[in-house]
Short mmCIF file of C-alpha atoms in Angstrom, two decimals:
data_model
loop_
_atom_site.label_atom_id
_atom_site.label_comp_id
_atom_site.label_asym_id
_atom_site.label_seq_id
_atom_site.Cartn_x
_atom_site.Cartn_y
_atom_site.Cartn_z
CA MET A 1371 58.20 160.72 -39.98
CA LYS A 1372 60.37 158.27 -41.90
CA LEU A 1373 63.58 158.73 -39.88
CA LEU A 1374 61.70 157.86 -36.69
CA LYS A 1375 59.82 154.91 -38.17
CA ASP A 1376 63.06 153.48 -39.54
CA LYS A 1377 64.65 153.83 -36.10
CA ILE A 1378 61.69 152.05 -34.48
CA GLN A 1379 61.89 149.22 -37.02
CA ASN A 1380 65.65 148.87 -36.68
CA GLU A 1381 66.07 149.28 -32.91
CA GLY A 1382 62.66 148.87 -31.26
CA ARG A 1383 62.09 145.61 -29.42
CA VAL A 1384 58.60 144.20 -29.20
CA LEU A 1385 58.25 142.69 -25.72
CA SER A 1386 54.55 141.83 -26.00
CA GLU A 1387 51.49 142.81 -28.04
CA ASN A 1388 51.33 146.00 -25.99
CA VAL A 1389 54.93 146.80 -25.09
CA LEU A 1390 57.53 148.31 -27.39
CA LYS A 1391 60.95 148.98 -25.92
CA VAL A 1392 62.71 151.95 -27.51
CA ASP A 1393 65.35 152.59 -24.90
CA THR A 1394 68.22 152.76 -27.41
CA PHE A 1395 67.06 156.21 -28.59
CA LEU A 1396 64.17 157.61 -26.51
CA ASN A 1397 63.47 156.19 -23.05
CA HIS A 1398 66.89 155.55 -21.53
CA GLN A 1399 69.58 156.23 -24.10
CA ILE A 1400 68.74 159.32 -26.16
CA ASP A 1401 69.75 159.84 -29.78
CA PRO A 1402 70.32 163.62 -29.84
CA PRO A 1403 70.20 164.18 -33.64
CA LEU A 1404 66.96 162.17 -33.82
CA MET A 1405 65.51 164.27 -30.99
CA GLN A 1406 66.56 167.38 -32.90
CA ALA A 1407 64.71 166.08 -36.00
CA VAL A 1408 61.67 165.24 -33.85
CA GLY A 1409 61.71 168.75 -32.36
CA GLU A 1410 61.96 170.28 -35.83
CA GLU A 1411 59.02 168.20 -37.05
CA PHE A 1412 56.81 169.20 -34.11
CA ALA A 1413 57.79 172.83 -34.67
CA ARG A 1414 56.97 172.54 -38.40
CA ARG A 1415 53.53 171.08 -37.70
CA PHE A 1416 52.64 173.70 -35.07
CA LYS A 1417 54.53 176.70 -36.49
CA ASP A 1418 51.34 178.71 -37.15
CA ALA A 1419 49.65 177.86 -33.85
CA GLY A 1420 51.15 180.73 -31.85
CA ILE A 1421 52.75 178.44 -29.28
CA THR A 1422 54.18 180.22 -26.22
CA LYS A 1423 55.00 177.18 -24.05
CA VAL A 1424 55.80 173.51 -24.57
CA ILE A 1425 54.77 171.25 -21.68
CA THR A 1426 55.69 167.60 -21.10
CA ILE A 1427 56.07 165.13 -18.22
CA GLU A 1428 59.36 163.94 -16.81
CA SER A 1429 61.42 162.05 -17.86
CA SER A 1430 61.20 160.69 -21.40
CA GLY A 1431 59.24 163.67 -22.71
CA ILE A 1432 61.97 166.14 -21.81
CA ALA A 1433 64.29 165.56 -24.78
CA PRO A 1434 61.65 165.95 -27.55
CA ALA A 1435 59.92 168.81 -25.68
CA MET A 1436 63.13 170.76 -25.23
CA MET A 1437 64.08 170.37 -28.88
CA ALA A 1438 60.59 171.51 -29.96
CA GLY A 1439 60.92 174.50 -27.63
CA LEU A 1440 64.34 175.30 -29.03
CA VAL A 1441 63.08 175.37 -32.62
CA LEU A 1442 59.84 177.22 -31.73
CA GLY A 1443 61.77 179.73 -29.61
CA VAL A 1444 59.73 179.12 -26.43
CA PRO A 1445 60.42 177.58 -23.00
CA ALA A 1446 59.79 173.90 -22.30
CA ILE A 1447 58.28 172.86 -18.96
CA PHE A 1448 58.30 169.38 -17.52
CA ALA A 1449 55.51 168.44 -15.14
CA ARG A 1450 56.86 166.82 -12.00
CA LYS A 1451 55.62 163.39 -11.01
CA GLN A 1452 56.05 164.11 -7.32
CA LYS A 1453 56.30 167.24 -5.31
CA SER A 1454 59.86 168.24 -4.60
CA LEU A 1455 61.26 170.10 -1.62
CA THR A 1456 61.57 173.38 -3.48
CA LEU A 1457 58.18 173.15 -5.25
CA ILE A 1458 55.75 172.75 -2.40
CA ASP A 1459 52.76 174.87 -3.30
CA HIS A 1460 51.51 177.27 -5.95
CA LEU A 1461 50.95 174.31 -8.27
CA TYR A 1462 48.43 173.02 -10.74
CA THR A 1463 48.05 169.31 -10.04
CA ALA A 1464 46.36 166.44 -11.88
CA SER A 1465 46.12 162.74 -11.16
CA VAL A 1466 47.46 160.30 -13.76
CA PHE A 1467 46.59 156.62 -13.64
CA SER A 1468 49.23 154.24 -14.97
CA PHE A 1469 47.83 150.99 -16.36
CA THR A 1470 51.32 149.47 -16.51
CA LYS A 1471 52.02 150.25 -12.85
CA ASN A 1472 48.37 150.04 -11.72
CA GLU A 1473 48.66 153.15 -9.59
CA SER A 1474 47.80 156.83 -9.67
CA ASN A 1475 50.37 159.56 -9.35
CA ASP A 1476 50.04 163.29 -9.21
CA ILE A 1477 51.73 165.45 -11.78
CA SER A 1478 52.18 169.13 -11.13
CA VAL A 1479 53.22 172.34 -12.84
CA SER A 1480 54.00 175.62 -11.13
CA LYS A 1481 51.38 178.32 -11.56
CA ASP A 1482 54.27 180.64 -12.46
CA PHE A 1483 54.87 178.92 -15.78
CA VAL A 1484 51.49 178.46 -17.41
CA THR A 1485 48.84 181.18 -17.40
CA SER A 1486 45.75 182.29 -19.29
CA GLU A 1487 48.07 184.23 -21.60
CA ASP A 1488 49.70 181.03 -22.89
CA THR A 1489 49.10 178.90 -25.95
CA VAL A 1490 50.43 175.48 -25.09
CA LEU A 1491 51.80 172.56 -27.08
CA LEU A 1492 51.79 169.33 -25.07
CA ILE A 1493 54.53 166.83 -25.98
CA ASP A 1494 55.02 163.27 -24.83
CA ASP A 1495 57.10 160.30 -25.87
CA PHE A 1496 54.22 157.78 -26.02
CA LEU A 1497 50.45 157.93 -26.37
CA ALA A 1498 48.78 154.68 -25.32
CA ASN A 1499 45.80 154.90 -22.95
CA GLY A 1500 46.02 158.67 -22.93
CA GLN A 1501 46.12 159.09 -19.17
CA ALA A 1502 49.29 161.20 -19.10
CA ALA A 1503 48.04 163.46 -21.89
CA LEU A 1504 44.67 163.85 -20.14
CA GLY A 1505 46.50 164.89 -16.97
CA LEU A 1506 48.45 167.55 -18.89
CA ILE A 1507 45.25 168.73 -20.61
CA ASP A 1508 43.64 169.05 -17.17
CA ILE A 1509 46.51 171.28 -16.03
CA VAL A 1510 46.27 173.47 -19.16
CA GLU A 1511 42.52 173.87 -18.50
CA GLN A 1512 43.09 174.72 -14.82
CA ALA A 1513 45.49 177.45 -15.93
CA GLY A 1514 42.97 178.82 -18.40
CA ALA A 1515 45.58 178.54 -21.15
CA LYS A 1516 44.80 177.81 -24.79
CA LEU A 1517 45.68 174.29 -25.91
CA ALA A 1518 47.10 174.27 -29.44
CA GLY A 1519 47.45 170.51 -29.56
CA VAL A 1520 49.31 167.41 -28.51
CA GLY A 1521 52.54 166.23 -30.15
CA ILE A 1522 53.40 162.56 -29.66
CA VAL A 1523 56.60 160.80 -30.70
CA ILE A 1524 55.09 157.29 -30.84
CA GLU A 1525 51.35 156.61 -30.71
CA LYS A 1526 50.05 153.12 -30.09
CA GLY A 1527 47.16 153.43 -32.50
CA PHE A 1528 45.65 150.15 -31.29
CA GLN A 1529 45.11 151.60 -27.82
CA LYS A 1530 42.38 154.06 -26.98
CA GLY A 1531 44.25 157.23 -25.99
CA GLY A 1532 44.42 158.80 -29.44
CA ALA A 1533 40.68 158.41 -30.01
CA ILE A 1534 39.81 159.77 -26.54
CA ILE A 1535 41.80 162.94 -27.11
CA ARG A 1536 40.81 163.48 -30.76
CA ASP A 1537 37.15 162.98 -29.76
CA LYS A 1538 37.52 166.01 -27.51
CA GLY A 1539 38.30 168.04 -30.64
CA ILE A 1540 41.96 168.34 -29.69
CA ARG A 1541 44.56 168.26 -32.45
CA VAL A 1542 46.94 165.31 -32.03
CA GLU A 1543 50.07 165.07 -34.15
CA SER A 1544 51.87 161.75 -33.79
CA LEU A 1545 55.16 161.28 -35.63
CA ALA A 1546 54.76 157.51 -35.78
CA ILE A 1547 51.50 155.62 -35.27
CA ILE A 1548 51.78 151.91 -34.61
CA SER A 1549 48.79 149.85 -35.72
CA SER A 1550 49.97 146.54 -34.28
CA LEU A 1551 52.71 144.85 -32.27
CA ALA A 1552 51.32 141.36 -32.93
CA ASN A 1553 53.69 138.47 -33.68
CA GLY A 1554 56.70 140.42 -32.48
CA LYS A 1555 56.40 142.79 -35.43
CA VAL A 1556 55.90 146.56 -35.57
CA GLU A 1557 53.27 147.65 -38.09
CA PHE A 1558 52.63 151.32 -38.79
CA LEU A 1559 49.48 153.00 -39.98
CA GLY A 1560 50.01 153.87 -43.65
CA GLU A 1561 48.79 157.38 -43.09
CA ASP A 1562 48.98 159.35 -39.89
CA LEU A 1563 45.53 159.82 -38.33
CA SER A 1564 46.47 163.40 -37.73
CA LYS A 1565 46.71 164.34 -41.39
CA MET B 824 80.13 180.83 -17.90
CA LYS B 825 78.81 184.37 -17.84
CA LEU B 826 75.44 183.72 -19.54
CA LEU B 827 74.62 181.12 -16.89
CA LYS B 828 75.85 183.20 -13.94
CA ASP B 829 73.78 186.17 -15.15
CA LYS B 830 70.72 183.92 -15.40
CA ILE B 831 71.30 182.64 -11.85
CA GLN B 832 71.67 186.19 -10.52
CA ASN B 833 68.58 187.42 -12.37
CA GLU B 834 66.22 184.49 -11.88
CA GLY B 835 67.58 182.27 -9.11
CA ARG B 836 65.76 182.45 -5.79
CA VAL B 837 67.69 181.85 -2.59
CA LEU B 838 65.36 179.90 -0.29
CA SER B 839 67.91 179.29 2.47
CA GLU B 840 71.68 179.23 2.96
CA ASN B 841 71.71 175.86 1.18
CA VAL B 842 68.83 176.00 -1.29
CA LEU B 843 68.83 177.85 -4.60
CA LYS B 844 65.71 177.55 -6.71
CA VAL B 845 66.40 177.75 -10.45
CA ASP B 846 63.17 176.34 -11.78
CA THR B 847 62.62 179.15 -14.29
CA PHE B 848 65.37 177.76 -16.56
CA LEU B 849 66.74 174.41 -15.33
CA ASN B 850 64.70 172.31 -12.88
CA HIS B 851 61.11 172.69 -14.00
CA GLN B 852 60.90 175.21 -16.82
CA ILE B 853 63.81 174.78 -19.23
CA ASP B 854 65.39 177.61 -21.22
CA PRO B 855 66.33 175.78 -24.45
CA PRO B 856 68.86 178.31 -25.85
CA LEU B 857 70.61 178.40 -22.46
CA MET B 858 70.74 174.60 -22.42
CA GLN B 859 72.21 174.72 -25.93
CA ALA B 860 74.91 177.13 -24.72
CA VAL B 861 75.56 174.90 -21.69
CA GLY B 862 75.88 171.87 -23.97
CA GLU B 863 78.28 173.74 -26.23
CA GLU B 864 80.41 174.78 -23.26
CA PHE B 865 80.65 171.23 -21.89
CA ALA B 866 81.52 170.01 -25.40
CA ARG B 867 84.21 172.70 -25.71
CA ARG B 868 85.80 171.77 -22.40
CA PHE B 869 85.82 168.02 -23.13
CA LYS B 870 86.33 168.11 -26.90
CA ASP B 871 89.74 166.41 -26.74
CA ALA B 872 88.73 163.77 -24.19
CA GLY B 873 87.48 161.20 -26.71
CA ILE B 874 83.97 161.06 -25.20
CA THR B 875 81.75 158.27 -26.54
CA LYS B 876 78.81 158.58 -24.12
CA VAL B 877 77.27 161.26 -21.94
CA ILE B 878 75.51 159.96 -18.83
CA THR B 879 73.23 161.84 -16.44
CA ILE B 880 70.39 161.13 -13.98
CA GLU B 881 66.73 161.87 -14.64
CA SER B 882 65.19 164.42 -14.70
CA SER B 883 66.96 167.77 -14.51
CA GLY B 884 70.20 166.46 -15.99
CA ILE B 885 68.56 165.37 -19.23
CA ALA B 886 68.42 168.76 -20.98
CA PRO B 887 72.10 169.72 -20.49
CA ALA B 888 73.27 166.13 -21.12
CA MET B 889 71.34 165.84 -24.36
CA MET B 890 72.67 169.17 -25.63
CA ALA B 891 76.25 168.14 -24.73
CA GLY B 892 75.69 164.85 -26.55
CA LEU B 893 74.30 166.66 -29.58
CA VAL B 894 77.37 168.90 -29.87
CA LEU B 895 79.84 166.08 -29.12
CA GLY B 896 78.07 163.75 -31.58
CA VAL B 897 77.47 160.98 -29.03
CA PRO B 898 74.40 159.46 -27.32
CA ALA B 899 73.16 160.71 -23.96
CA ILE B 900 71.92 158.23 -21.37
CA PHE B 901 69.84 159.05 -18.34
CA ALA B 902 70.15 156.78 -15.33
CA ARG B 903 66.74 155.77 -14.04
CA LYS B 904 65.85 156.45 -10.42
CA GLN B 905 63.61 153.42 -10.22
CA LYS B 906 63.33 150.27 -12.19
CA SER B 907 60.65 150.45 -14.84
CA LEU B 908 58.56 147.65 -16.22
CA THR B 909 60.59 147.41 -19.41
CA LEU B 910 64.00 147.67 -17.72
CA ILE B 911 63.94 144.88 -15.20
CA ASP B 912 67.38 143.32 -15.29
CA HIS B 913 70.69 143.56 -17.11
CA LEU B 914 71.45 146.74 -15.18
CA TYR B 915 74.31 148.44 -13.39
CA THR B 916 72.86 149.81 -10.17
CA ALA B 917 74.18 152.19 -7.51
CA SER B 918 72.64 153.59 -4.35
CA VAL B 919 72.35 157.37 -4.00
CA PHE B 920 71.63 158.99 -0.65
CA SER B 921 69.66 162.23 -0.76
CA PHE B 922 70.38 164.59 2.15
CA THR B 923 67.38 166.74 1.22
CA LYS B 924 64.99 163.79 1.24
CA ASN B 925 66.92 161.77 3.86
CA GLU B 926 66.53 158.55 1.91
CA SER B 927 68.49 156.30 -0.43
CA ASN B 928 67.35 155.45 -3.93
CA ASP B 929 68.82 153.18 -6.54
CA ILE B 930 69.86 154.54 -9.88
CA SER B 931 70.42 152.20 -12.77
CA VAL B 932 71.82 152.10 -16.29
CA SER B 933 71.37 149.27 -18.77
CA LYS B 934 74.50 147.21 -19.39
CA ASP B 935 73.74 147.62 -23.10
CA PHE B 936 74.65 151.29 -23.07
CA VAL B 937 77.92 151.60 -21.19
CA THR B 938 80.79 149.18 -21.70
CA SER B 939 84.53 148.93 -21.23
CA GLU B 940 84.91 150.42 -24.71
CA ASP B 941 83.35 153.72 -23.61
CA THR B 942 84.84 157.01 -22.47
CA VAL B 943 82.16 158.69 -20.41
CA LEU B 944 81.33 162.28 -19.56
CA LEU B 945 79.01 162.54 -16.55
CA ILE B 946 76.68 165.55 -16.51
CA ASP B 947 74.40 166.79 -13.77
CA ASP B 948 72.44 169.95 -13.03
CA PHE B 949 73.74 170.44 -9.48
CA LEU B 950 76.75 169.31 -7.47
CA ALA B 951 76.21 169.69 -3.72
CA ASN B 952 77.07 166.74 -1.48
CA GLY B 953 78.22 164.73 -4.47
CA GLN B 954 76.08 161.67 -3.80
CA ALA B 955 74.45 161.58 -7.24
CA ALA B 956 77.81 162.02 -9.00
CA LEU B 957 79.36 159.30 -6.83
CA GLY B 958 76.53 156.96 -7.83
CA LEU B 959 77.16 157.63 -11.51
CA ILE B 960 80.92 157.18 -11.00
CA ASP B 961 80.19 153.82 -9.35
CA ILE B 962 78.20 152.74 -12.42
CA VAL B 963 80.99 153.83 -14.81
CA GLU B 964 83.46 151.81 -12.72
CA GLN B 965 81.20 148.74 -12.69
CA ALA B 966 81.04 148.93 -16.49
CA GLY B 967 84.83 149.16 -16.73
CA ALA B 968 84.45 152.33 -18.80
CA LYS B 969 86.91 155.21 -18.80
CA LEU B 970 85.69 158.29 -16.94
CA ALA B 971 86.73 161.50 -18.73
CA GLY B 972 85.22 163.76 -16.12
CA VAL B 973 82.18 165.32 -14.57
CA GLY B 974 80.38 168.35 -16.03
CA ILE B 975 78.16 170.29 -13.63
CA VAL B 976 75.84 173.17 -14.46
CA ILE B 977 75.78 174.67 -10.94
CA GLU B 978 78.20 173.64 -8.19
CA LYS B 979 77.54 174.61 -4.59
CA GLY B 980 81.17 175.26 -3.79
CA PHE B 981 80.40 175.62 -0.08
CA GLN B 982 79.29 171.99 0.11
CA LYS B 983 81.66 169.06 0.06
CA GLY B 984 80.79 167.23 -3.18
CA GLY B 985 83.26 169.05 -5.43
CA ALA B 986 86.17 168.38 -3.06
CA ILE B 987 85.25 164.69 -2.63
CA ILE B 988 85.24 164.08 -6.37
CA ARG B 989 88.30 166.21 -7.20
CA ASP B 990 90.19 164.44 -4.40
CA LYS B 991 89.68 161.19 -6.32
CA GLY B 992 91.66 162.74 -9.18
CA ILE B 993 88.54 163.14 -11.28
CA ARG B 994 88.25 166.19 -13.52
CA VAL B 995 85.23 168.33 -12.55
CA GLU B 996 84.11 171.16 -14.82
CA SER B 997 81.44 173.35 -13.23
CA LEU B 998 79.96 176.14 -15.34
CA ALA B 999 79.01 178.19 -12.28
CA ILE B 1000 80.42 177.72 -8.78
CA ILE B 1001 78.53 179.34 -5.94
CA SER B 1002 80.63 180.25 -2.93
CA SER B 1003 77.77 181.38 -0.70
CA LEU B 1004 74.00 181.75 -0.48
CA ALA B 1005 74.19 183.67 2.82
CA ASN B 1006 71.90 186.64 3.42
CA GLY B 1007 69.68 185.73 0.48
CA LYS B 1008 72.48 186.56 -1.95
CA VAL B 1009 74.23 184.43 -4.58
CA GLU B 1010 78.02 184.81 -4.53
CA PHE B 1011 80.18 183.11 -7.15
CA LEU B 1012 83.76 181.99 -6.89
CA GLY B 1013 85.83 184.48 -8.85
CA GLU B 1014 87.62 181.71 -10.65
CA ASP B 1015 86.28 178.24 -11.36
CA LEU B 1016 88.06 175.61 -9.27
CA SER B 1017 88.30 173.55 -12.40
CA LYS B 1018 90.59 175.90 -14.27
#
């Protein structure tokens, strides 16, 4: 997705060989028209998949997931990273290990909102080690829902998450795939792996 | 806002005299067309205020804030509830006390994204005791930005937050104001306080 790749090149800041900061448009400040374009692109790629629910994880996945849901005409659900006072039981829960924080956290989705009747599109801002996506996939499986695929805004193609999920036979559509952050420079894969 | 009030009456669940659960469309599952209508209504009410940035707090504020930003043609920023690995300094920070959790947490916004040149619209999903809004107001003041007002999806009019903020001379626009949750029933104020 050229608009997104241009934005990453122009505004992304490479902090290390593994860390790309994109908080001018995705992770802290949000660029609403870009999120609209991202949502439209996810909807275009999955328009024939019979999606009934979009699911993401708070917080940075919410903007692209909601825009995808808006275009697809379905609700968007964000998995909670901790149990809140008004969501105490009746949950599907999965554990997600964060390599950056070196800790595990539970994510949870109410059993009210994903069922065996649903066909689910998972959306997230980043795909790196794949732990967050695997947690969402676990929840979709617990619910007995059909998984149509995973839509990722930015995939770090040099980390293992994309391969782990594709090796399960799951469709992964990443709008930008980064092949390297070496030497302070963002390099993209010429062709998306997903095509 | 009738569409929102109807949704609250039809889908909101009164858990106690203080707690309204609206996780079918706002706090966990998001109704994208409703969020679009909410964003349009905030934009309509603040269209002459010269807004340059919309600011909210993760996570439930993100959907309405992004839609308001989209319609107003400005970026939306979500304050972080904890410092992340890639946002370690260069922050405006405020402390927010949660009565429901009985604990204080810091919220923070990068100094890159709100400056003395900005006119800010603050958006949040709920206004109850006002602590979250006061934290955001503190950050706007630290940045030396102009505060155009506060846009709230659901105000609990029987709690003190609305009065505290209006008493500071700050414009508060709430799209639905609940006067009571007594007897398991949602009652709205006949007229919005903000009009």
